[in-house]
Amino acid sequence: MFDKILIANRGEIALRVIRACREMGIKSVAVHSTADSDAMHVRMADESVCIGPPSGTQSYLSIPAIISACEITGAQAIHPGYGFLSENANFVQIVEDHGLKFIGPSAKHISQMGDKITAKDTAKILGIPCVPGSDGGVATVAEAKKVAAEMGYPVIIKATAGGGGRGMKVAETADDLEMAFSTARSESKAAFGNDEVYMEKYLQKPRHIEIQVFGDGQGNGVHLGERDCSLQRRHQKVFEEAPGPSISPQERAEIGQICANAIGEMGYSGAGTIEFLYEDGQFYFIEMNTRLQVEHPVTEAIFGVDLVREQIRVASGQTLSFTQDDLEINGHAIEVRINAERLPNFAPCPGKVTAYHAPGGLGVRMDSALYNGYSIPPYYDSLIGKLIVHGRDRSEALARLQRALGELIVDGVDTTVPLFHALLEEKDIHTGEYNIHWLERWLETNLQA
Ligand code: ADP
């Protein structure tokens, strides 16, 4: 097992990893930009190293600075958290070339899944059901028209290098296609430096269902059921739950087994998430994330396992601490993402937090790096906390969410908390009857700018 781990991240996820390290008796090293000198992850780690100026590219994304920080502190392994360098195959290669361990899958698996066309091809070979779509990239409008005519409208044009919901455009009819195609290409060129796009049938009312998987790198895979992350704004998740309200135990066992087998066959190592759209009882693969997800705590809550601990175990060459047969779902969990954003436009709202009080009590977990007097810097993601609740069933979890949101105090900046109070008034949230378009429609009618 490692003696010391460096965490190449900030905010709540850096704290999350530091906590796992501390319980495992491993020393932790925080890295930070000059804007984060007073950040909670710096205070909580055993050691810290300043790695650059505020801009993410010059600090949390600076590979030489992070490698040097490992060398200076003697850290043997790097946990990347999510975002930043967590799915950068080049980084993984450099880490390994320096004799360090990356806590995550191999560079090969990251690049295989990072390119969405290769990911879909791999999924098909492994027997994972996919959304009908183009065979690889689509280079011209003429080709796009041909593919769309065969598939039928509406279609979605997506960036091969995509992520974070960017570079995606829907064409309802043939008239929209040319515009959607060129916008998707230019957006993906701007966001990812790569204008290759591909096409899929646009599903009208799917749910976003993702399967948590783990591989031991030795040919064994397990799954930890699904999360329903259908409540999204601009393709970004805001509310996640497990188990999915629409998924039966039989469906879970079937799709879970397909995913676990695929992970085993790939020889995949560590945590991963296989994302699907789910409509009329069918699962359609959209992508795989080769890292820990923001919403991993809902899975931890219902299975009672520490996923970061398992990531560290697997990276150090140990086995998972559980087998598929050991895993049993206990109750229901919900996570809401609390962002420093001003409604109704969700404009980022950094600034000084004049008062902070985290909710507590049975079944409540608050993952946040906030503290009284903390100044949220304007340079990074606006996520400032995740509130996770766990109950014996879905209705208990919803009641607990309402109670916990009522206890939470974040003064000085605007947050997305009022959105969740309002959502909890909605019948569809209580019955679980929502799909990936529900929240956008609700926002249009209820939160007019
Ligand atoms: P990203 O990597 O940018 O997050 P994904 O492929 O995971 O992109 O898709 C993100 C979201 O976009 C999905 O959760 C879903 O809401 C929507 N989406 C993607 N593909 C389709 C599709 N074929 N039909 C309908 N919605 C889609």
Short mmCIF file of C-alpha atoms and ligand atoms in Angstrom, two decimals:
data_model
loop_
_atom_site.label_atom_id
_atom_site.label_comp_id
_atom_site.label_asym_id
_atom_site.label_seq_id
_atom_site.Cartn_x
_atom_site.Cartn_y
_atom_site.Cartn_z
CA MET A 1 0.00 0.00 0.00
CA PHE A 2 1.11 3.58 -0.65
CA ASP A 3 2.50 5.72 2.19
CA LYS A 4 1.69 9.04 0.57
CA ILE A 5 -0.76 10.15 -2.13
CA LEU A 6 -0.88 13.49 -3.96
CA ILE A 7 -4.31 14.80 -4.88
CA ALA A 8 -4.26 16.66 -8.20
CA ASN A 9 -7.51 18.52 -7.59
CA ARG A 10 -9.26 21.04 -5.35
CA GLY A 11 -12.60 21.63 -3.63
CA GLU A 12 -14.89 18.98 -2.23
CA ILE A 13 -13.36 16.13 -4.23
CA ALA A 14 -9.89 16.85 -2.86
CA LEU A 15 -11.37 16.64 0.66
CA ARG A 16 -13.13 13.42 -0.27
CA VAL A 17 -9.81 11.80 -1.23
CA ILE A 18 -7.97 13.20 1.81
CA ARG A 19 -10.64 11.63 4.05
CA ALA A 20 -10.19 8.20 2.45
CA CYS A 21 -6.40 8.49 2.79
CA ARG A 22 -6.65 9.39 6.45
CA GLU A 23 -8.87 6.38 7.23
CA MET A 24 -6.39 4.15 5.41
CA GLY A 25 -3.38 5.56 7.30
CA ILE A 26 -1.96 7.17 4.13
CA LYS A 27 -0.41 10.64 4.17
CA SER A 28 -1.97 13.16 1.78
CA VAL A 29 -0.42 15.97 -0.25
CA ALA A 30 -2.60 18.84 -1.51
CA VAL A 31 -1.62 20.94 -4.48
CA HIS A 32 -3.05 24.41 -4.96
CA SER A 33 -2.96 27.55 -7.06
CA THR A 34 -2.14 30.93 -5.50
CA ALA A 35 -5.91 31.62 -5.47
CA ASP A 36 -6.46 28.56 -3.26
CA SER A 37 -3.83 29.17 -0.54
CA ASP A 38 -6.63 29.38 2.05
CA ALA A 39 -8.70 26.55 0.62
CA MET A 40 -9.98 23.79 2.87
CA HIS A 41 -8.15 21.02 0.99
CA VAL A 42 -4.85 22.79 1.72
CA ARG A 43 -5.74 23.06 5.40
CA MET A 44 -6.87 19.47 5.70
CA ALA A 45 -4.03 17.68 3.88
CA ASP A 46 -0.88 16.58 5.68
CA GLU A 47 1.27 18.65 3.32
CA SER A 48 0.65 21.13 0.53
CA VAL A 49 2.51 22.53 -2.46
CA CYS A 50 1.68 25.67 -4.43
CA ILE A 51 1.81 24.74 -8.11
CA GLY A 52 1.04 27.98 -9.94
CA PRO A 53 -1.11 31.02 -10.56
CA PRO A 54 -4.95 31.01 -10.42
CA SER A 55 -5.63 29.93 -13.97
CA GLY A 56 -6.41 26.20 -14.13
CA THR A 57 -4.15 25.69 -17.16
CA GLN A 58 -1.19 27.02 -15.20
CA SER A 59 -1.93 25.12 -11.98
CA TYR A 60 -4.30 22.14 -11.69
CA LEU A 61 -3.69 21.28 -15.35
CA SER A 62 0.07 21.83 -15.27
CA ILE A 63 1.59 18.37 -15.63
CA PRO A 64 5.21 19.44 -14.91
CA ALA A 65 4.13 21.29 -11.74
CA ILE A 66 2.19 18.27 -10.46
CA ILE A 67 4.98 15.81 -11.20
CA SER A 68 7.49 18.12 -9.45
CA ALA A 69 5.17 18.33 -6.42
CA CYS A 70 5.25 14.51 -6.21
CA GLU A 71 9.02 14.48 -6.43
CA ILE A 72 9.45 17.15 -3.77
CA THR A 73 7.09 15.48 -1.31
CA GLY A 74 7.87 11.85 -2.08
CA ALA A 75 4.26 11.00 -2.95
CA GLN A 76 4.08 7.62 -4.70
CA ALA A 77 0.67 7.91 -6.31
CA ILE A 78 -1.65 10.57 -7.73
CA HIS A 79 -5.42 10.68 -7.29
CA PRO A 80 -6.87 12.94 -10.01
CA GLY A 81 -10.41 13.39 -8.62
CA TYR A 82 -12.81 14.31 -11.46
CA GLY A 83 -12.35 16.97 -14.14
CA PHE A 84 -8.89 18.53 -14.62
CA LEU A 85 -6.42 15.73 -15.54
CA SER A 86 -8.62 12.79 -14.54
CA GLU A 87 -9.24 11.59 -18.11
CA ASN A 88 -6.01 12.72 -19.74
CA ALA A 89 -4.18 9.69 -21.14
CA ASN A 90 -1.03 11.72 -21.82
CA PHE A 91 -0.89 12.68 -18.12
CA VAL A 92 -1.26 9.05 -17.08
CA GLN A 93 1.61 8.07 -19.36
CA ILE A 94 3.86 10.79 -17.94
CA VAL A 95 2.95 9.81 -14.37
CA GLU A 96 3.95 6.23 -15.11
CA ASP A 97 7.13 7.25 -16.92
CA HIS A 98 8.17 8.95 -13.69
CA GLY A 99 7.71 5.75 -11.72
CA LEU A 100 4.55 7.03 -10.02
CA LYS A 101 1.16 5.34 -9.83
CA PHE A 102 -1.96 6.91 -11.32
CA ILE A 103 -5.05 6.03 -9.27
CA GLY A 104 -7.32 5.16 -12.15
CA PRO A 105 -7.36 3.08 -15.31
CA SER A 106 -4.52 2.70 -17.83
CA ALA A 107 -3.71 5.36 -20.45
CA LYS A 108 -4.91 2.87 -23.07
CA HIS A 109 -8.38 2.54 -21.55
CA ILE A 110 -8.69 6.29 -21.00
CA SER A 111 -7.93 7.08 -24.63
CA GLN A 112 -10.11 4.25 -25.88
CA MET A 113 -13.11 5.68 -24.01
CA GLY A 114 -12.16 9.37 -24.39
CA ASP A 115 -12.77 9.25 -28.10
CA LYS A 116 -16.50 8.69 -28.35
CA ILE A 117 -16.45 6.91 -31.69
CA THR A 118 -13.82 4.43 -30.50
CA ALA A 119 -15.78 4.08 -27.25
CA LYS A 120 -18.97 3.16 -29.13
CA ASP A 121 -17.12 0.70 -31.35
CA THR A 122 -15.58 -0.90 -28.26
CA ALA A 123 -18.96 -1.04 -26.52
CA LYS A 124 -20.52 -2.80 -29.53
CA ILE A 125 -17.75 -5.40 -29.61
CA LEU A 126 -18.24 -6.02 -25.87
CA GLY A 127 -21.96 -6.65 -26.32
CA ILE A 128 -23.16 -3.34 -24.82
CA PRO A 129 -26.31 -2.01 -26.55
CA CYS A 130 -25.75 1.36 -28.32
CA VAL A 131 -27.90 4.26 -29.62
CA PRO A 132 -28.47 3.80 -33.37
CA GLY A 133 -26.23 6.23 -35.23
CA SER A 134 -23.57 6.91 -37.83
CA ASP A 135 -20.84 4.38 -38.39
CA GLY A 136 -17.97 6.51 -37.09
CA GLY A 137 -17.42 10.18 -37.90
CA VAL A 138 -19.49 12.24 -40.31
CA ALA A 139 -17.36 14.61 -42.42
CA THR A 140 -19.77 16.52 -44.67
CA VAL A 141 -23.32 17.89 -44.61
CA ALA A 142 -24.20 15.64 -47.53
CA GLU A 143 -23.11 12.59 -45.55
CA ALA A 144 -25.01 13.86 -42.49
CA LYS A 145 -28.18 14.21 -44.58
CA LYS A 146 -27.81 10.68 -45.86
CA VAL A 147 -27.32 9.23 -42.37
CA ALA A 148 -30.27 11.24 -41.00
CA ALA A 149 -32.56 10.15 -43.82
CA GLU A 150 -31.76 6.50 -43.09
CA MET A 151 -32.17 6.88 -39.31
CA GLY A 152 -35.13 9.25 -39.33
CA TYR A 153 -35.38 12.64 -37.58
CA PRO A 154 -34.78 14.03 -34.99
CA VAL A 155 -31.02 13.43 -34.84
CA ILE A 156 -28.27 14.69 -32.55
CA ILE A 157 -24.83 15.71 -33.78
CA LYS A 158 -22.13 15.15 -31.18
CA ALA A 159 -18.44 15.96 -30.81
CA THR A 160 -16.17 12.91 -30.96
CA ALA A 161 -13.94 14.57 -28.36
CA GLY A 162 -16.99 15.85 -26.43
CA GLY A 163 -17.58 16.22 -22.72
CA GLY A 164 -19.59 18.35 -20.32
CA GLY A 165 -22.50 18.55 -22.72
CA ARG A 166 -20.61 20.78 -25.19
CA GLY A 167 -20.49 20.40 -28.96
CA MET A 168 -23.95 18.79 -29.15
CA LYS A 169 -26.73 19.96 -31.46
CA VAL A 170 -30.17 18.55 -32.25
CA ALA A 171 -31.72 18.70 -35.72
CA GLU A 172 -35.50 18.23 -35.60
CA THR A 173 -35.90 18.17 -39.38
CA ALA A 174 -33.81 18.16 -42.57
CA ASP A 175 -34.07 21.96 -42.64
CA ASP A 176 -32.21 22.25 -39.31
CA LEU A 177 -29.47 19.84 -40.25
CA GLU A 178 -27.02 22.09 -42.04
CA MET A 179 -27.02 24.65 -39.24
CA ALA A 180 -26.83 22.04 -36.46
CA PHE A 181 -23.98 20.27 -38.23
CA SER A 182 -21.84 23.37 -38.70
CA THR A 183 -22.55 24.69 -35.18
CA ALA A 184 -21.66 21.37 -33.56
CA ARG A 185 -18.41 21.29 -35.55
CA SER A 186 -17.35 24.82 -34.73
CA GLU A 187 -18.30 24.43 -31.07
CA SER A 188 -16.29 21.27 -30.74
CA LYS A 189 -13.33 22.80 -32.55
CA ALA A 190 -13.42 25.71 -30.07
CA ALA A 191 -13.93 23.55 -26.98
CA PHE A 192 -11.78 20.52 -27.79
CA GLY A 193 -9.53 21.55 -30.69
CA ASN A 194 -11.08 18.78 -32.78
CA ASP A 195 -14.05 19.25 -35.10
CA GLU A 196 -14.87 15.61 -35.75
CA VAL A 197 -18.54 14.88 -35.09
CA TYR A 198 -20.79 11.83 -35.25
CA MET A 199 -24.54 11.36 -35.28
CA GLU A 200 -27.12 9.54 -33.24
CA LYS A 201 -30.84 9.10 -33.27
CA TYR A 202 -32.18 11.73 -30.86
CA LEU A 203 -34.23 9.94 -28.24
CA GLN A 204 -37.37 11.86 -27.29
CA LYS A 205 -38.00 10.93 -23.67
CA PRO A 206 -35.13 8.88 -22.30
CA ARG A 207 -33.80 8.76 -18.79
CA HIS A 208 -30.08 9.02 -18.13
CA ILE A 209 -29.12 5.82 -16.36
CA GLU A 210 -25.49 5.07 -15.57
CA ILE A 211 -23.92 1.92 -14.20
CA GLN A 212 -21.08 2.13 -11.68
CA VAL A 213 -18.42 -0.45 -12.46
CA PHE A 214 -15.12 -1.53 -10.97
CA GLY A 215 -12.37 -3.62 -12.51
CA ASP A 216 -9.42 -5.20 -10.77
CA GLY A 217 -7.17 -5.08 -13.84
CA GLN A 218 -6.92 -8.88 -13.67
CA GLY A 219 -9.94 -9.66 -15.80
CA ASN A 220 -12.62 -9.36 -13.10
CA GLY A 221 -15.39 -6.80 -13.11
CA VAL A 222 -18.23 -5.96 -10.74
CA HIS A 223 -21.12 -3.50 -10.96
CA LEU A 224 -22.75 -1.40 -8.26
CA GLY A 225 -26.11 -0.86 -9.88
CA GLU A 226 -27.35 2.33 -11.47
CA ARG A 227 -27.79 6.01 -10.80
CA ASP A 228 -30.58 7.99 -12.44
CA CYS A 229 -29.17 11.38 -13.46
CA SER A 230 -31.99 12.49 -15.74
CA LEU A 231 -32.55 15.85 -14.07
CA GLN A 232 -30.18 17.95 -16.16
CA ARG A 233 -29.78 21.54 -17.27
CA ARG A 234 -27.86 22.02 -20.52
CA HIS A 235 -26.83 18.35 -20.39
CA GLN A 236 -25.34 18.92 -16.92
CA LYS A 237 -26.59 16.85 -14.01
CA VAL A 238 -28.11 18.66 -11.02
CA PHE A 239 -29.97 15.94 -9.05
CA GLU A 240 -29.02 12.27 -8.98
CA GLU A 241 -30.47 9.25 -7.27
CA ALA A 242 -29.88 5.55 -6.68
CA PRO A 243 -31.48 3.18 -7.26
CA GLY A 244 -33.22 4.53 -10.36
CA PRO A 245 -36.97 4.85 -9.74
CA SER A 246 -37.76 3.25 -13.12
CA ILE A 247 -35.35 0.29 -13.02
CA SER A 248 -36.50 -3.15 -11.90
CA PRO A 249 -34.19 -5.56 -10.04
CA GLN A 250 -34.18 -7.80 -13.11
CA GLU A 251 -33.20 -4.96 -15.48
CA ARG A 252 -30.48 -3.93 -13.02
CA ALA A 253 -29.08 -7.44 -12.82
CA GLU A 254 -29.09 -7.84 -16.62
CA ILE A 255 -27.50 -4.54 -17.65
CA GLY A 256 -25.19 -4.68 -14.63
CA GLN A 257 -23.92 -8.09 -15.65
CA ILE A 258 -23.33 -6.95 -19.25
CA CYS A 259 -21.27 -4.02 -17.93
CA ALA A 260 -19.35 -6.10 -15.38
CA ASN A 261 -18.47 -8.66 -18.05
CA ALA A 262 -17.33 -5.93 -20.44
CA ILE A 263 -15.06 -4.42 -17.77
CA GLY A 264 -13.58 -7.84 -17.02
CA GLU A 265 -13.00 -8.55 -20.69
CA MET A 266 -11.27 -5.19 -21.20
CA GLY A 267 -8.98 -5.88 -18.24
CA TYR A 268 -10.09 -2.50 -16.92
CA SER A 269 -8.66 -1.31 -13.62
CA GLY A 270 -10.41 0.91 -11.07
CA ALA A 271 -13.69 2.82 -11.06
CA GLY A 272 -15.69 3.62 -14.17
CA THR A 273 -19.17 4.61 -15.20
CA ILE A 274 -20.98 3.30 -18.24
CA GLU A 275 -23.63 5.82 -19.28
CA PHE A 276 -26.88 4.91 -21.01
CA LEU A 277 -30.03 6.51 -22.19
CA TYR A 278 -32.98 4.36 -21.19
CA GLU A 279 -36.28 4.47 -23.04
CA ASP A 280 -39.16 1.98 -23.19
CA GLY A 281 -37.23 -0.68 -21.30
CA GLN A 282 -34.16 -0.47 -23.58
CA PHE A 283 -30.66 0.68 -22.64
CA TYR A 284 -28.56 2.60 -25.18
CA PHE A 285 -24.86 3.22 -24.45
CA ILE A 286 -23.74 6.85 -24.88
CA GLU A 287 -20.31 6.98 -23.25
CA MET A 288 -18.02 5.69 -20.54
CA ASN A 289 -16.33 7.87 -17.94
CA THR A 290 -13.02 6.44 -16.81
CA ARG A 291 -12.92 8.14 -13.41
CA LEU A 292 -14.79 8.74 -10.18
CA GLN A 293 -18.03 10.65 -10.85
CA VAL A 294 -19.30 13.70 -8.97
CA GLU A 295 -22.40 11.68 -8.03
CA HIS A 296 -20.56 8.62 -6.65
CA PRO A 297 -21.82 9.22 -3.07
CA VAL A 298 -25.36 8.00 -3.85
CA THR A 299 -23.89 4.63 -4.79
CA GLU A 300 -21.74 4.64 -1.66
CA ALA A 301 -24.82 5.34 0.45
CA ILE A 302 -26.92 2.44 -0.81
CA PHE A 303 -24.09 -0.12 -0.86
CA GLY A 304 -22.19 1.10 2.21
CA VAL A 305 -18.82 1.01 0.44
CA ASP A 306 -16.13 3.67 0.11
CA LEU A 307 -15.40 3.91 -3.62
CA VAL A 308 -12.26 6.04 -3.19
CA ARG A 309 -10.83 3.46 -0.81
CA GLU A 310 -11.47 0.78 -3.43
CA GLN A 311 -9.79 2.90 -6.12
CA ILE A 312 -6.70 3.22 -3.92
CA ARG A 313 -6.71 -0.51 -3.10
CA VAL A 314 -6.90 -1.52 -6.75
CA ALA A 315 -4.21 0.99 -7.81
CA SER A 316 -1.85 -0.40 -5.16
CA GLY A 317 -2.36 -3.94 -6.46
CA GLN A 318 -4.80 -5.16 -3.81
CA THR A 319 -8.13 -6.77 -4.56
CA LEU A 320 -11.52 -5.10 -4.14
CA SER A 321 -12.81 -5.50 -0.58
CA PHE A 322 -16.10 -7.00 -1.87
CA THR A 323 -17.39 -9.41 -4.48
CA GLN A 324 -20.53 -9.04 -6.59
CA ASP A 325 -22.38 -11.37 -4.21
CA ASP A 326 -21.52 -9.18 -1.20
CA LEU A 327 -23.29 -6.19 -2.71
CA GLU A 328 -26.83 -5.57 -1.58
CA ILE A 329 -28.87 -2.41 -2.01
CA ASN A 330 -29.94 -0.77 1.21
CA GLY A 331 -32.56 1.99 0.87
CA HIS A 332 -32.48 5.00 -1.40
CA ALA A 333 -30.09 7.94 -1.81
CA ILE A 334 -30.34 11.34 -3.50
CA GLU A 335 -27.67 13.94 -4.24
CA VAL A 336 -28.22 17.58 -5.16
CA ARG A 337 -25.45 19.72 -6.57
CA ILE A 338 -25.16 23.06 -4.85
CA ASN A 339 -23.55 25.63 -7.12
CA ALA A 340 -22.62 29.23 -6.38
CA GLU A 341 -24.92 30.51 -9.10
CA ARG A 342 -27.62 33.14 -9.31
CA LEU A 343 -31.05 32.06 -10.48
CA PRO A 344 -32.80 32.28 -12.87
CA ASN A 345 -29.84 32.43 -15.28
CA PHE A 346 -27.45 30.26 -13.28
CA ALA A 347 -24.81 33.00 -13.59
CA PRO A 348 -21.67 32.10 -11.57
CA CYS A 349 -21.68 33.89 -8.26
CA PRO A 350 -18.25 33.71 -6.61
CA GLY A 351 -17.51 35.77 -3.50
CA LYS A 352 -17.17 35.67 0.25
CA VAL A 353 -19.24 33.21 2.25
CA THR A 354 -20.19 35.21 5.32
CA ALA A 355 -21.90 32.31 7.09
CA TYR A 356 -21.90 28.56 6.47
CA HIS A 357 -23.73 25.87 8.36
CA ALA A 358 -23.87 22.30 7.06
CA PRO A 359 -26.97 20.17 7.71
CA GLY A 360 -26.57 16.99 9.76
CA GLY A 361 -28.50 14.20 11.43
CA LEU A 362 -29.38 10.68 10.38
CA GLY A 363 -28.75 9.88 6.72
CA VAL A 364 -27.30 13.27 5.79
CA ARG A 365 -23.88 13.78 4.19
CA MET A 366 -22.56 17.15 3.08
CA ASP A 367 -19.47 17.03 0.88
CA SER A 368 -18.22 20.59 0.67
CA ALA A 369 -15.01 22.57 1.04
CA LEU A 370 -16.81 25.69 2.33
CA TYR A 371 -16.18 27.31 5.69
CA ASN A 372 -17.22 30.56 7.38
CA GLY A 373 -15.40 33.47 5.76
CA TYR A 374 -14.17 31.47 2.76
CA SER A 375 -13.92 33.40 -0.50
CA ILE A 376 -15.08 31.34 -3.48
CA PRO A 377 -12.59 32.19 -6.24
CA PRO A 378 -13.97 33.05 -9.70
CA TYR A 379 -11.56 30.81 -11.63
CA TYR A 380 -13.05 27.35 -11.24
CA ASP A 381 -16.22 25.29 -11.39
CA SER A 382 -19.17 26.75 -9.50
CA LEU A 383 -19.90 23.52 -7.55
CA ILE A 384 -19.54 24.39 -3.84
CA GLY A 385 -21.16 21.40 -2.24
CA LYS A 386 -23.06 18.17 -2.64
CA LEU A 387 -25.83 17.31 -0.26
CA ILE A 388 -26.46 13.58 -0.13
CA VAL A 389 -29.33 12.03 1.80
CA HIS A 390 -30.07 8.39 2.48
CA GLY A 391 -33.35 6.90 3.65
CA ARG A 392 -34.96 3.47 3.93
CA ASP A 393 -36.96 4.23 0.82
CA ARG A 394 -37.39 6.98 -1.75
CA SER A 395 -40.04 8.91 0.14
CA GLU A 396 -37.96 8.94 3.31
CA ALA A 397 -34.97 10.18 1.28
CA LEU A 398 -37.08 12.99 -0.24
CA ALA A 399 -38.39 14.07 3.17
CA ARG A 400 -34.85 14.02 4.52
CA LEU A 401 -33.64 16.11 1.57
CA GLN A 402 -36.25 18.74 2.31
CA ARG A 403 -35.37 18.77 5.99
CA ALA A 404 -31.60 18.97 5.31
CA LEU A 405 -31.95 21.74 2.71
CA GLY A 406 -33.84 23.70 5.34
CA GLU A 407 -30.91 23.42 7.77
CA LEU A 408 -28.25 24.44 5.24
CA ILE A 409 -27.00 28.02 5.52
CA VAL A 410 -24.76 29.57 2.86
CA ASP A 411 -24.80 33.38 3.24
CA GLY A 412 -22.98 35.94 1.14
CA VAL A 413 -23.36 34.28 -2.27
CA ASP A 414 -26.34 33.07 -4.28
CA THR A 415 -26.72 29.31 -4.64
CA THR A 416 -28.91 26.79 -6.43
CA VAL A 417 -30.58 25.77 -3.14
CA PRO A 418 -33.88 27.57 -3.99
CA LEU A 419 -34.13 25.44 -7.13
CA PHE A 420 -34.22 22.26 -5.02
CA HIS A 421 -36.79 23.67 -2.59
CA ALA A 422 -38.98 24.42 -5.60
CA LEU A 423 -38.42 21.01 -7.21
CA LEU A 424 -39.49 19.28 -4.00
CA GLU A 425 -42.92 20.89 -4.45
CA GLU A 426 -43.39 19.07 -7.75
CA LYS A 427 -45.51 15.94 -7.98
CA ASP A 428 -43.32 14.43 -10.73
CA ILE A 429 -40.28 14.58 -8.46
CA HIS A 430 -42.22 12.65 -5.81
CA THR A 431 -43.51 10.03 -8.26
CA GLY A 432 -40.12 9.83 -10.01
CA GLU A 433 -41.73 10.47 -13.37
CA TYR A 434 -39.16 12.56 -15.19
CA ASN A 435 -36.83 12.20 -18.16
CA ILE A 436 -33.81 14.13 -19.47
CA HIS A 437 -36.01 16.96 -20.81
CA TRP A 438 -38.17 17.42 -17.72
CA LEU A 439 -35.99 19.99 -15.95
CA GLU A 440 -35.39 22.18 -19.02
CA ARG A 441 -39.14 22.37 -19.59
CA TRP A 442 -39.82 23.04 -15.94
CA LEU A 443 -37.20 25.84 -15.90
CA GLU A 444 -38.80 27.44 -18.96
CA THR A 445 -42.18 27.71 -17.27
CA ASN A 446 -41.14 28.25 -13.67
CA LEU A 447 -37.90 30.19 -13.73
CA GLN A 448 -38.34 32.72 -16.49
CA ALA A 449 -35.42 35.15 -16.61
P1 ADP B 1 -21.07 14.59 -22.56
O1 ADP B 1 -19.85 13.73 -22.60
O2 ADP B 1 -20.83 15.93 -23.19
O3 ADP B 1 -21.68 14.66 -21.20
P2 ADP B 1 -23.02 12.55 -23.40
O4 ADP B 1 -22.86 11.75 -24.63
O5 ADP B 1 -22.73 11.88 -22.10
O6 ADP B 1 -22.13 13.89 -23.54
O7 ADP B 1 -24.48 13.16 -23.33
C1 ADP B 1 -24.85 14.07 -22.32
C2 ADP B 1 -26.36 14.23 -22.29
O8 ADP B 1 -26.86 14.67 -23.58
C3 ADP B 1 -27.13 12.96 -22.00
O9 ADP B 1 -27.24 12.70 -20.63
C4 ADP B 1 -28.48 13.31 -22.62
O10 ADP B 1 -29.18 14.21 -21.79
C5 ADP B 1 -28.11 14.07 -23.89
N1 ADP B 1 -27.96 13.15 -25.05
C6 ADP B 1 -26.82 12.60 -25.52
N2 ADP B 1 -27.06 11.78 -26.58
C7 ADP B 1 -28.41 11.80 -26.79
C8 ADP B 1 -29.31 11.14 -27.73
N3 ADP B 1 -28.87 10.31 -28.66
N4 ADP B 1 -30.65 11.41 -27.61
C9 ADP B 1 -31.11 12.26 -26.67
N5 ADP B 1 -30.33 12.90 -25.77
C10 ADP B 1 -29.00 12.69 -25.82
#
